[in-house]
PDB file of N, CA and C in Angstrom:
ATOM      1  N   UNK V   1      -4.441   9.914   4.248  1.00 80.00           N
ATOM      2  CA  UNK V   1      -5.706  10.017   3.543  1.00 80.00           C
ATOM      3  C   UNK V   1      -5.788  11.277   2.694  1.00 80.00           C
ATOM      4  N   UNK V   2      -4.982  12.311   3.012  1.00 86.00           N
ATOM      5  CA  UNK V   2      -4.919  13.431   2.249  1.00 86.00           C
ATOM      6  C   UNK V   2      -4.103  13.420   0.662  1.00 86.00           C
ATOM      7  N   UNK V   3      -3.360  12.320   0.577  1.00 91.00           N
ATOM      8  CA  UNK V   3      -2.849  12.598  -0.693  1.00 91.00           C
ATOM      9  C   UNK V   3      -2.827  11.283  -1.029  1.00 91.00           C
ATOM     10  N   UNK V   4      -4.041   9.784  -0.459  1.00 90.00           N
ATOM     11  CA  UNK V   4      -4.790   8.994  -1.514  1.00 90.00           C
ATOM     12  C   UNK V   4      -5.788   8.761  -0.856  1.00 90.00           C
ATOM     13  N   UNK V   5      -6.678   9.332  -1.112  1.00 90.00           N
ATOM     14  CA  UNK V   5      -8.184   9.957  -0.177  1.00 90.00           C
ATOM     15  C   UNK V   5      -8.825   8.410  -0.964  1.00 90.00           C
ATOM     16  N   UNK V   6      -8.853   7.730  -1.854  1.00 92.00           N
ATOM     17  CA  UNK V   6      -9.047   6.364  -2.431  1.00 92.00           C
ATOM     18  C   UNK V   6      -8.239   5.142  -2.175  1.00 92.00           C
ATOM     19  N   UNK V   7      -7.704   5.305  -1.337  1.00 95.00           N
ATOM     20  CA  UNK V   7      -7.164   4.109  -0.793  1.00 95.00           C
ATOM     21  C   UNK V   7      -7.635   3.496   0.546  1.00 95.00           C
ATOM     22  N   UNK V   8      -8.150   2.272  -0.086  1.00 94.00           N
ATOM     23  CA  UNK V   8      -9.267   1.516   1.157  1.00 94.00           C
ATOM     24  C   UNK V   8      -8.246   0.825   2.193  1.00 94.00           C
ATOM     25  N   UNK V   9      -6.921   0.424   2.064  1.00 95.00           N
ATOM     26  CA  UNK V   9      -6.247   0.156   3.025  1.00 95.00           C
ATOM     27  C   UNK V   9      -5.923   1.223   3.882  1.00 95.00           C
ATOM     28  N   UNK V  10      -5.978   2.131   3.358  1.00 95.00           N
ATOM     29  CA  UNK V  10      -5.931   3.442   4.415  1.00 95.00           C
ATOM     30  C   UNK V  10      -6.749   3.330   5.314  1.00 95.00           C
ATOM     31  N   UNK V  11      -7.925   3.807   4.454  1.00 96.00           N
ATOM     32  CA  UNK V  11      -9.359   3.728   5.481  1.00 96.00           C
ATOM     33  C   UNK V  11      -9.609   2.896   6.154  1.00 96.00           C
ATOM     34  N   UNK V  12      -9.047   1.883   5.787  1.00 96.00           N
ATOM     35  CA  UNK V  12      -9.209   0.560   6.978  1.00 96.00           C
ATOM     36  C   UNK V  12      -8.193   0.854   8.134  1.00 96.00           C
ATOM     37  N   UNK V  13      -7.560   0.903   8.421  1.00 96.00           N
ATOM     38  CA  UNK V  13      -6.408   1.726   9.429  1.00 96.00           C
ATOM     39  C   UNK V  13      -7.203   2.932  10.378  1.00 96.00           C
ATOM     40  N   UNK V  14      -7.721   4.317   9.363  1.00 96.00           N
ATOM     41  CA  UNK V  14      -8.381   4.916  10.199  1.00 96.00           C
ATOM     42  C   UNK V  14      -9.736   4.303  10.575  1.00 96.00           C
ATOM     43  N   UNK V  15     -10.548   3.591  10.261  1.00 96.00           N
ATOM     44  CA  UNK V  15     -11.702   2.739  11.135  1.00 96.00           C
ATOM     45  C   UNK V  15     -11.178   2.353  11.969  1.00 96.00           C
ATOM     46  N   UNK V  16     -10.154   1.688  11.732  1.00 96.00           N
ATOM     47  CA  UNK V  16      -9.513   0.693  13.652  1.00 96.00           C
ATOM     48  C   UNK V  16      -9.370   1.651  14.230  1.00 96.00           C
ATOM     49  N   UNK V  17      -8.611   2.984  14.121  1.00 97.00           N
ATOM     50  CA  UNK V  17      -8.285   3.702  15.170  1.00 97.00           C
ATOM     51  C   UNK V  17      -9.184   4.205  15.847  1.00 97.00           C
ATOM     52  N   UNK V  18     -10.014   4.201  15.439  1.00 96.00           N
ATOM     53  CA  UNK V  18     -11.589   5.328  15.643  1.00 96.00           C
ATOM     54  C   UNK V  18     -12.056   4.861  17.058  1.00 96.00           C
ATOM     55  N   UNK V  19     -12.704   5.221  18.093  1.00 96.00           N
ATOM     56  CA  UNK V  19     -13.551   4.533  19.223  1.00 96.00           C
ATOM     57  C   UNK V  19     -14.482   3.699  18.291  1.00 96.00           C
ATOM     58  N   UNK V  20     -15.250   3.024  18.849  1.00 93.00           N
ATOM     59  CA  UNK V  20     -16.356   1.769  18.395  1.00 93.00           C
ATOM     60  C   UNK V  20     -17.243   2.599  17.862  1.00 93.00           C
ATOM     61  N   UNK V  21     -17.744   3.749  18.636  1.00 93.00           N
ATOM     62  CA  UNK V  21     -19.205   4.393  18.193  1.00 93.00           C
ATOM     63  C   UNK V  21     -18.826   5.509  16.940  1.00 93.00           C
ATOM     64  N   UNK V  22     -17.519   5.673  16.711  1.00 96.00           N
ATOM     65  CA  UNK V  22     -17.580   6.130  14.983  1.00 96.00           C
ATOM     66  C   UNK V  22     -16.798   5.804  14.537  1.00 96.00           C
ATOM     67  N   UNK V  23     -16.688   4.610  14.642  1.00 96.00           N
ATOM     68  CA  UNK V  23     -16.334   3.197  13.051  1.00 96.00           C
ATOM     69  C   UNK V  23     -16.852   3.732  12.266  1.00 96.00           C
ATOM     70  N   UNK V  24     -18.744   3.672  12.624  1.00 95.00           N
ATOM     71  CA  UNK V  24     -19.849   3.379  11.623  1.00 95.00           C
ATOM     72  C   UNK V  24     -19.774   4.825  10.901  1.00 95.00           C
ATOM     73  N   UNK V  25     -19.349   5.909  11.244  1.00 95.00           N
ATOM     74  CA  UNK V  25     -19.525   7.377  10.430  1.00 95.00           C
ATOM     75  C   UNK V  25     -17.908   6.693   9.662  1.00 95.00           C
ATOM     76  N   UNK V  26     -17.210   6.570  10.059  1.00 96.00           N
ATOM     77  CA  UNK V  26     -15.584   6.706   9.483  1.00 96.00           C
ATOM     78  C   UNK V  26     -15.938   5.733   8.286  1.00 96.00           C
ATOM     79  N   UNK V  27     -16.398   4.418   8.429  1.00 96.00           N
ATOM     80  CA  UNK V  27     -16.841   3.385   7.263  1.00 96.00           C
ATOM     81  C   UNK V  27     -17.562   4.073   6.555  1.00 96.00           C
ATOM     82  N   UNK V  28     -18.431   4.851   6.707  1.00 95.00           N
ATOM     83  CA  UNK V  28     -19.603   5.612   5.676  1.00 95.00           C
ATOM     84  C   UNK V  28     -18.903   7.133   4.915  1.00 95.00           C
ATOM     85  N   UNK V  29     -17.858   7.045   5.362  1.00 95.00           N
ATOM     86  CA  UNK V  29     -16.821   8.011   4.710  1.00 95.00           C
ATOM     87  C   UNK V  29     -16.148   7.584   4.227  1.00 95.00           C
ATOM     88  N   UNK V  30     -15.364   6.022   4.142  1.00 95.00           N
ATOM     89  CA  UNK V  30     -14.908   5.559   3.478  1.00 95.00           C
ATOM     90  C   UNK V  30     -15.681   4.806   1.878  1.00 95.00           C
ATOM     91  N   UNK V  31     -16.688   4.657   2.402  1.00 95.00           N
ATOM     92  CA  UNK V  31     -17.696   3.975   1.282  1.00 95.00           C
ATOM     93  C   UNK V  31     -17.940   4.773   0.209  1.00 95.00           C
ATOM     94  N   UNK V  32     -18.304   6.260   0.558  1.00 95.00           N
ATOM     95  CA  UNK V  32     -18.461   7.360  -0.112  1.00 95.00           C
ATOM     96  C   UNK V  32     -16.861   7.752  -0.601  1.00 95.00           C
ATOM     97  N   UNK V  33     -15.850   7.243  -0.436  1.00 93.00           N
ATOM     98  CA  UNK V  33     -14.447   7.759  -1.191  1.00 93.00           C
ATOM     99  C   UNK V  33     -13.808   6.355  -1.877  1.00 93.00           C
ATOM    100  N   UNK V  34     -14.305   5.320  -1.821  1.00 92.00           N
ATOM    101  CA  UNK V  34     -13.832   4.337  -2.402  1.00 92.00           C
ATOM    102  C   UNK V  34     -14.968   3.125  -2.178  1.00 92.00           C
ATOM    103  N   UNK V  35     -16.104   3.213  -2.594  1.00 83.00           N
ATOM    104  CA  UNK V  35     -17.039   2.247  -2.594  1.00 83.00           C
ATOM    105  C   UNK V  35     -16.798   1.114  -3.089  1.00 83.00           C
ATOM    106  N   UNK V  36     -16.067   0.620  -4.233  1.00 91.00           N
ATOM    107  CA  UNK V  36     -16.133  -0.857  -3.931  1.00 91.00           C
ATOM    108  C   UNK V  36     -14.452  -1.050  -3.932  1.00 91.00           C
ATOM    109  N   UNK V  37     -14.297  -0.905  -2.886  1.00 96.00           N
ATOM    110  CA  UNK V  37     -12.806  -1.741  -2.391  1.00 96.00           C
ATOM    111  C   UNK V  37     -13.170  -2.584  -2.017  1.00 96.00           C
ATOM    112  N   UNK V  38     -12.548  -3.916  -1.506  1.00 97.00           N
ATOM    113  CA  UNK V  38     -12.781  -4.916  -0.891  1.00 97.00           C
ATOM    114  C   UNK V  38     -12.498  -4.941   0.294  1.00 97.00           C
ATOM    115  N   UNK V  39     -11.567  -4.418   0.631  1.00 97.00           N
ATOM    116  CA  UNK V  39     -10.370  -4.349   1.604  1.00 97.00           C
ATOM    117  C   UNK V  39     -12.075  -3.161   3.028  1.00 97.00           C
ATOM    118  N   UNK V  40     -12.278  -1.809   2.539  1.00 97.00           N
ATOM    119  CA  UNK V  40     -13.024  -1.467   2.746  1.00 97.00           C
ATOM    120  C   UNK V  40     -14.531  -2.205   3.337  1.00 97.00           C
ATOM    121  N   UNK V  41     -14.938  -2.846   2.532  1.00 97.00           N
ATOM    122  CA  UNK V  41     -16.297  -3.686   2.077  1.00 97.00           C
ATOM    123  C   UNK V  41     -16.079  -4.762   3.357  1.00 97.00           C
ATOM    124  N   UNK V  42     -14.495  -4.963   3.671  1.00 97.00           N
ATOM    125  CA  UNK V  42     -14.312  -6.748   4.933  1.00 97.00           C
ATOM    126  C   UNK V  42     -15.125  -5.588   6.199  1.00 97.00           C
ATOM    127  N   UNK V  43     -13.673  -4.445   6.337  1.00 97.00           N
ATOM    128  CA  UNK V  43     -14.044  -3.734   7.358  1.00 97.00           C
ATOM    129  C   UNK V  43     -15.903  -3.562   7.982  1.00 97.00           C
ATOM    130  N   UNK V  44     -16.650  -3.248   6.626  1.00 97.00           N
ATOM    131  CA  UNK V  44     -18.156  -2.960   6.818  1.00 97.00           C
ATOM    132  C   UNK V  44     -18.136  -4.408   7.453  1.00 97.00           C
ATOM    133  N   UNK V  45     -18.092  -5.389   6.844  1.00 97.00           N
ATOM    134  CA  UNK V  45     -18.848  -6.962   7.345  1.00 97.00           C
ATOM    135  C   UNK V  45     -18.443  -7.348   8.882  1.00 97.00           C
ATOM    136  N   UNK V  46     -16.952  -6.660   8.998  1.00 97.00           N
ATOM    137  CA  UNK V  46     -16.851  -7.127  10.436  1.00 97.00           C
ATOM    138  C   UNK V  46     -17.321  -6.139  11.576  1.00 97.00           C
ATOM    139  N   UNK V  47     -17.801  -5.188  11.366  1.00 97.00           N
ATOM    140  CA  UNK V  47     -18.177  -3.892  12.116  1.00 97.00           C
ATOM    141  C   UNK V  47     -19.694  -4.811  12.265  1.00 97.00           C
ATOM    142  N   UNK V  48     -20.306  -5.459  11.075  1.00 97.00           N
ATOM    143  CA  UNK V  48     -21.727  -5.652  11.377  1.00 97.00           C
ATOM    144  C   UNK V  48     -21.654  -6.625  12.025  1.00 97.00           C
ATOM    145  N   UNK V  49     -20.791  -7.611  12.102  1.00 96.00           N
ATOM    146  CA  UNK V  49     -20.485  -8.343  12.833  1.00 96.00           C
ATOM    147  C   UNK V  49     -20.174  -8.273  14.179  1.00 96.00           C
ATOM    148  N   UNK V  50     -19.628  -7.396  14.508  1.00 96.00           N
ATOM    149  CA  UNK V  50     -19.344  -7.003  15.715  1.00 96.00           C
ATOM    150  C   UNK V  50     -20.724  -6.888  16.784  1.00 96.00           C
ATOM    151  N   UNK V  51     -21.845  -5.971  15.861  1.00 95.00           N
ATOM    152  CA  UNK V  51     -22.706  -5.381  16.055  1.00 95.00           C
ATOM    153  C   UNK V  51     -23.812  -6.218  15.889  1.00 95.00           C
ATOM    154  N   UNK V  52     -23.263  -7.475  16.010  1.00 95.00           N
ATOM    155  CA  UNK V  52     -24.733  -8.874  15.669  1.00 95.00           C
ATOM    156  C   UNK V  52     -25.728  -8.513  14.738  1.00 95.00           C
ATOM    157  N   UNK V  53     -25.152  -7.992  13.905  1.00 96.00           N
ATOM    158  CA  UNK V  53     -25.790  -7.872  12.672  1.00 96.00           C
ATOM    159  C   UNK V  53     -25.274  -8.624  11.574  1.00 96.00           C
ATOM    160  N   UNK V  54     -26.218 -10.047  11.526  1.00 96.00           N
ATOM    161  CA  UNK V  54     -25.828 -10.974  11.329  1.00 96.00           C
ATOM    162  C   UNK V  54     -26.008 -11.623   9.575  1.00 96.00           C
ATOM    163  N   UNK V  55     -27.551 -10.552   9.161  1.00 95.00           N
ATOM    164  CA  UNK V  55     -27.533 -11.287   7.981  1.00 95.00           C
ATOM    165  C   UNK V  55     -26.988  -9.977   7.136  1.00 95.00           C
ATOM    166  N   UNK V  56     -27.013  -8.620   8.053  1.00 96.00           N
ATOM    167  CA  UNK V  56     -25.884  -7.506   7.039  1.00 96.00           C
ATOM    168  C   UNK V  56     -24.411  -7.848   6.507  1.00 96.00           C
ATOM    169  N   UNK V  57     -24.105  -8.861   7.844  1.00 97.00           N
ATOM    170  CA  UNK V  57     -22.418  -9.260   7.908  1.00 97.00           C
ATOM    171  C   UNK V  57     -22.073 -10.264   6.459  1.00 97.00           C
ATOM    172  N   UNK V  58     -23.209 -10.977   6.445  1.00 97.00           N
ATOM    173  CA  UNK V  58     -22.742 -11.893   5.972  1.00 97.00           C
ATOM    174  C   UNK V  58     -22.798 -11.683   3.949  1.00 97.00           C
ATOM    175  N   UNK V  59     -23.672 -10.536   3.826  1.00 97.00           N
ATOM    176  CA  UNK V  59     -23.791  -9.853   2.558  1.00 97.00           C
ATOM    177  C   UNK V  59     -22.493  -9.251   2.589  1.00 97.00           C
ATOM    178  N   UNK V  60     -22.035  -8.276   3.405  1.00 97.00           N
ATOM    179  CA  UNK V  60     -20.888  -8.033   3.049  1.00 97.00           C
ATOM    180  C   UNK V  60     -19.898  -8.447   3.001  1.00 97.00           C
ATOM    181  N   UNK V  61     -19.925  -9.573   3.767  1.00 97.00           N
ATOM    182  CA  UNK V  61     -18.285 -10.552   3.690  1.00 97.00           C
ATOM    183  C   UNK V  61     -18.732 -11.237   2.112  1.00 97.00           C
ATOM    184  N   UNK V  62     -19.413 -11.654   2.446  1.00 97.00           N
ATOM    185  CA  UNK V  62     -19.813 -12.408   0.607  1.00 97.00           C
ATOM    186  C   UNK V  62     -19.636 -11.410  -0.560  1.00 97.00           C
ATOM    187  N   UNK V  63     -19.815  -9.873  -0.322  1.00 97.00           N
ATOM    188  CA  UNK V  63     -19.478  -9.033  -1.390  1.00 97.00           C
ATOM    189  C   UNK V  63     -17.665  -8.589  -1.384  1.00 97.00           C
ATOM    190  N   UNK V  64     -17.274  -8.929  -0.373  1.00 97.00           N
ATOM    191  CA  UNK V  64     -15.653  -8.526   0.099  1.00 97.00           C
ATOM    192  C   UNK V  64     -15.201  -9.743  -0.733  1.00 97.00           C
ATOM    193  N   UNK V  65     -15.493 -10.803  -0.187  1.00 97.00           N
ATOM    194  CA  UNK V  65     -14.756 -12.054  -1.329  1.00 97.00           C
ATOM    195  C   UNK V  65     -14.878 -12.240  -2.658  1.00 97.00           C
ATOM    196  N   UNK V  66     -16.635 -11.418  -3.405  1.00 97.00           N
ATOM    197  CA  UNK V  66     -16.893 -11.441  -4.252  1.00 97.00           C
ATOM    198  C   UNK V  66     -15.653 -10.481  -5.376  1.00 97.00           C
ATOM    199  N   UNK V  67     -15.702  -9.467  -4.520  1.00 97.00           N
ATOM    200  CA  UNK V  67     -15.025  -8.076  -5.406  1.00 97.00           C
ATOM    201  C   UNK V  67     -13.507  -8.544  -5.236  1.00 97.00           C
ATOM    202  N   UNK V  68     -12.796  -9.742  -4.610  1.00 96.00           N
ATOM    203  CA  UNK V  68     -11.367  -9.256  -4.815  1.00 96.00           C
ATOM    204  C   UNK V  68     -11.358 -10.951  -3.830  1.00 96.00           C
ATOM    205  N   UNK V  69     -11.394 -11.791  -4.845  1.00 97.00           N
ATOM    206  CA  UNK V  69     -11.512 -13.192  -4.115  1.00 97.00           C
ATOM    207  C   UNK V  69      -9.720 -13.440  -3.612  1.00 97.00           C
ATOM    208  N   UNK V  70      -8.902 -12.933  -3.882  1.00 97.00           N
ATOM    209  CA  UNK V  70      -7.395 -13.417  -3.087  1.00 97.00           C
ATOM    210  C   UNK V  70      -7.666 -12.502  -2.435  1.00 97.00           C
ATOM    211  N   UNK V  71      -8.025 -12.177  -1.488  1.00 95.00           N
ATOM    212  CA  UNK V  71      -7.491 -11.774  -0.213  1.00 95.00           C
ATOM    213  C   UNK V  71      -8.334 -12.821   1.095  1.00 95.00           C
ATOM    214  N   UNK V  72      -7.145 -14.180   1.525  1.00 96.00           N
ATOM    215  CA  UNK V  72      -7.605 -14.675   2.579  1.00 96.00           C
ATOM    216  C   UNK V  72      -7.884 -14.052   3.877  1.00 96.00           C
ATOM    217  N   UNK V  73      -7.574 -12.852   4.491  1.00 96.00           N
ATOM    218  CA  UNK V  73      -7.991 -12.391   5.631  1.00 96.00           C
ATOM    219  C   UNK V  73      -9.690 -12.391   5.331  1.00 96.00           C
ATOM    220  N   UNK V  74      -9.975 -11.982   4.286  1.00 97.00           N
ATOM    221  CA  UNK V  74     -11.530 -11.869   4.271  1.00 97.00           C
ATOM    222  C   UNK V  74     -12.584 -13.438   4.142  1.00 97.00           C
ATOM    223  N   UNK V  75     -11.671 -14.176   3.559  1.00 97.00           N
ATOM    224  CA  UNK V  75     -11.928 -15.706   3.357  1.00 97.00           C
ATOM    225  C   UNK V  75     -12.273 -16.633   4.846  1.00 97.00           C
ATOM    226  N   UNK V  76     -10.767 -16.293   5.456  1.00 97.00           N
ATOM    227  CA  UNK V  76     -10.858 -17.047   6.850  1.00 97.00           C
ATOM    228  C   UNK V  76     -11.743 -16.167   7.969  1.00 97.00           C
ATOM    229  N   UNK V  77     -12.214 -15.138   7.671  1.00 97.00           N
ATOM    230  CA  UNK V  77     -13.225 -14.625   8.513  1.00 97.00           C
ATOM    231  C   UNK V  77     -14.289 -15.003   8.293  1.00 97.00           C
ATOM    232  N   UNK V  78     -14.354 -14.713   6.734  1.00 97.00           N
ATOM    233  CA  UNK V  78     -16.462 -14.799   6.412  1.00 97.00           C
ATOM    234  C   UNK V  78     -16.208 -16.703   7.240  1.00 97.00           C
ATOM    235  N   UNK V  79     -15.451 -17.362   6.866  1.00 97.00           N
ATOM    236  CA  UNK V  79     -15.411 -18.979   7.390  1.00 97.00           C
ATOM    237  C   UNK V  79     -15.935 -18.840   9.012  1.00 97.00           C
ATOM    238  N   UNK V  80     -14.824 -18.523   9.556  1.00 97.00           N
ATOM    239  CA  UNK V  80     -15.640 -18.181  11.208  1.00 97.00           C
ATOM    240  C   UNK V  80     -16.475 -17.739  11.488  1.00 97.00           C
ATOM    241  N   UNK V  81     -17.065 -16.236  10.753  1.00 97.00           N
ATOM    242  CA  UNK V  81     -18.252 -15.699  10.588  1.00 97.00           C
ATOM    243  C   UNK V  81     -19.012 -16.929  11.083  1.00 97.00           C
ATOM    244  N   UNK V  82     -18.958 -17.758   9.458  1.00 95.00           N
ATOM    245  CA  UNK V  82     -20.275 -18.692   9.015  1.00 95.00           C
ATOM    246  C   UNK V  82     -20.287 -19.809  10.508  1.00 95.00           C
ATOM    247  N   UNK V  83     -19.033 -20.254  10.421  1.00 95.00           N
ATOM    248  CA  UNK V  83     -18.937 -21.301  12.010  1.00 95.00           C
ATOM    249  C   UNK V  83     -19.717 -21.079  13.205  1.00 95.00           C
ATOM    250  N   UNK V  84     -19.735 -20.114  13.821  1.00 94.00           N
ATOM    251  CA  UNK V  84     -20.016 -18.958  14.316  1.00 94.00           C
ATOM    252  C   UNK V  84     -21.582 -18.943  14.721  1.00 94.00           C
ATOM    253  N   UNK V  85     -21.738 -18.445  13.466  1.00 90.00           N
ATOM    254  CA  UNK V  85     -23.467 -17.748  13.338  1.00 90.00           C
ATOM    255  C   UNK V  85     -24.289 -18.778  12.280  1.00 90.00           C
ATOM    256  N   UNK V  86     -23.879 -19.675  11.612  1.00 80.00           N
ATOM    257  CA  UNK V  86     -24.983 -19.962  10.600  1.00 80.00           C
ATOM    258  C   UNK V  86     -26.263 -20.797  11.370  1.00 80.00           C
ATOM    259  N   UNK V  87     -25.837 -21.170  12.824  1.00 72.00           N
ATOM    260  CA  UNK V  87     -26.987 -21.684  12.896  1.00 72.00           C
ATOM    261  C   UNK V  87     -27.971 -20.291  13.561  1.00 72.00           C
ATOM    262  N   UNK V  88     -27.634 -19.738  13.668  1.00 61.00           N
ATOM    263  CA  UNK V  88     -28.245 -18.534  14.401  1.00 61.00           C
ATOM    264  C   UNK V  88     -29.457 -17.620  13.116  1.00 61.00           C
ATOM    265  N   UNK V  89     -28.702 -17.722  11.845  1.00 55.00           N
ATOM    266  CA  UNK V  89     -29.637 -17.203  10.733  1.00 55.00           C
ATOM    267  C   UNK V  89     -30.283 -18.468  10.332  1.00 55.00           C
ATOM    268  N   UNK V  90     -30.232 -19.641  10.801  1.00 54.00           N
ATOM    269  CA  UNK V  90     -31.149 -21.062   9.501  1.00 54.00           C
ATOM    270  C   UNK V  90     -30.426 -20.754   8.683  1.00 54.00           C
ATOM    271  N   UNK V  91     -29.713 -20.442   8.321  1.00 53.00           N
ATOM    272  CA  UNK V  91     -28.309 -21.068   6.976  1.00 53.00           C
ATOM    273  C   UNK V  91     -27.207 -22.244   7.767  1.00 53.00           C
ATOM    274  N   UNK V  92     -27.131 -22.495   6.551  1.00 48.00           N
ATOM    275  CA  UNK V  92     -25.943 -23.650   6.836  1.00 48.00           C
ATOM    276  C   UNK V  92     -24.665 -23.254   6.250  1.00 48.00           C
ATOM    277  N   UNK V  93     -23.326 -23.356   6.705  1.00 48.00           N
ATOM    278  CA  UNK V  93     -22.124 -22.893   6.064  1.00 48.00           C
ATOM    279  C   UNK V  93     -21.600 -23.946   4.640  1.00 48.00           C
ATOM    280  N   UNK V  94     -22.374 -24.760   4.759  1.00 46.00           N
ATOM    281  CA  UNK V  94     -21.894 -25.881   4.013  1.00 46.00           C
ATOM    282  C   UNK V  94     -22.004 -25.313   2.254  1.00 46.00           C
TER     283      UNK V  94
END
């Protein structure tokens, strides 16, 4: 991170490593050094996810696919996401 402090695949690496309870600071340090990565942006959706935060998750998986639509890891998640939870928000995945 020291010599590409903008690289969201990085930052995604140090979020996993992190304990659970500072993901959420490590993601908000990443947001602030590379705000719209995508790669970045999955990490936020599945953290809110994690965290049954259900209609945050689903803005950000929809903005992760939006900003950088080939990357299927983010595709086949927001999908389970939606499997998942849509009946839980009154949305439908369809």
């Amino acid at each position: 991170l020291q010599k590409f402090p903008t690289d969201g695949q990085l930052w995604v690496e140090e979020i996993s490593m992190q304990p659970k309870k500072r993901q959420n600071n490590r993601a908000a340090d990443a947001l602030k050094k590379c705000d719209n990565d995508p790669f970045v942006v999955f990490k936020v959706a599945c953290i809110f996810w994690r965290q049954r935060k259900h209609k945050k998750a689903r803005r950000w998986f929809n903005r992760a696919v939006t900003l950088r639509p080939d990357i299927g890891d983010a595709w086949a998640a927001y999908y389970r996401f939606e499997l998942e939870n849509s009946e839980d928000d009154g949305e439908s995945a369809k």
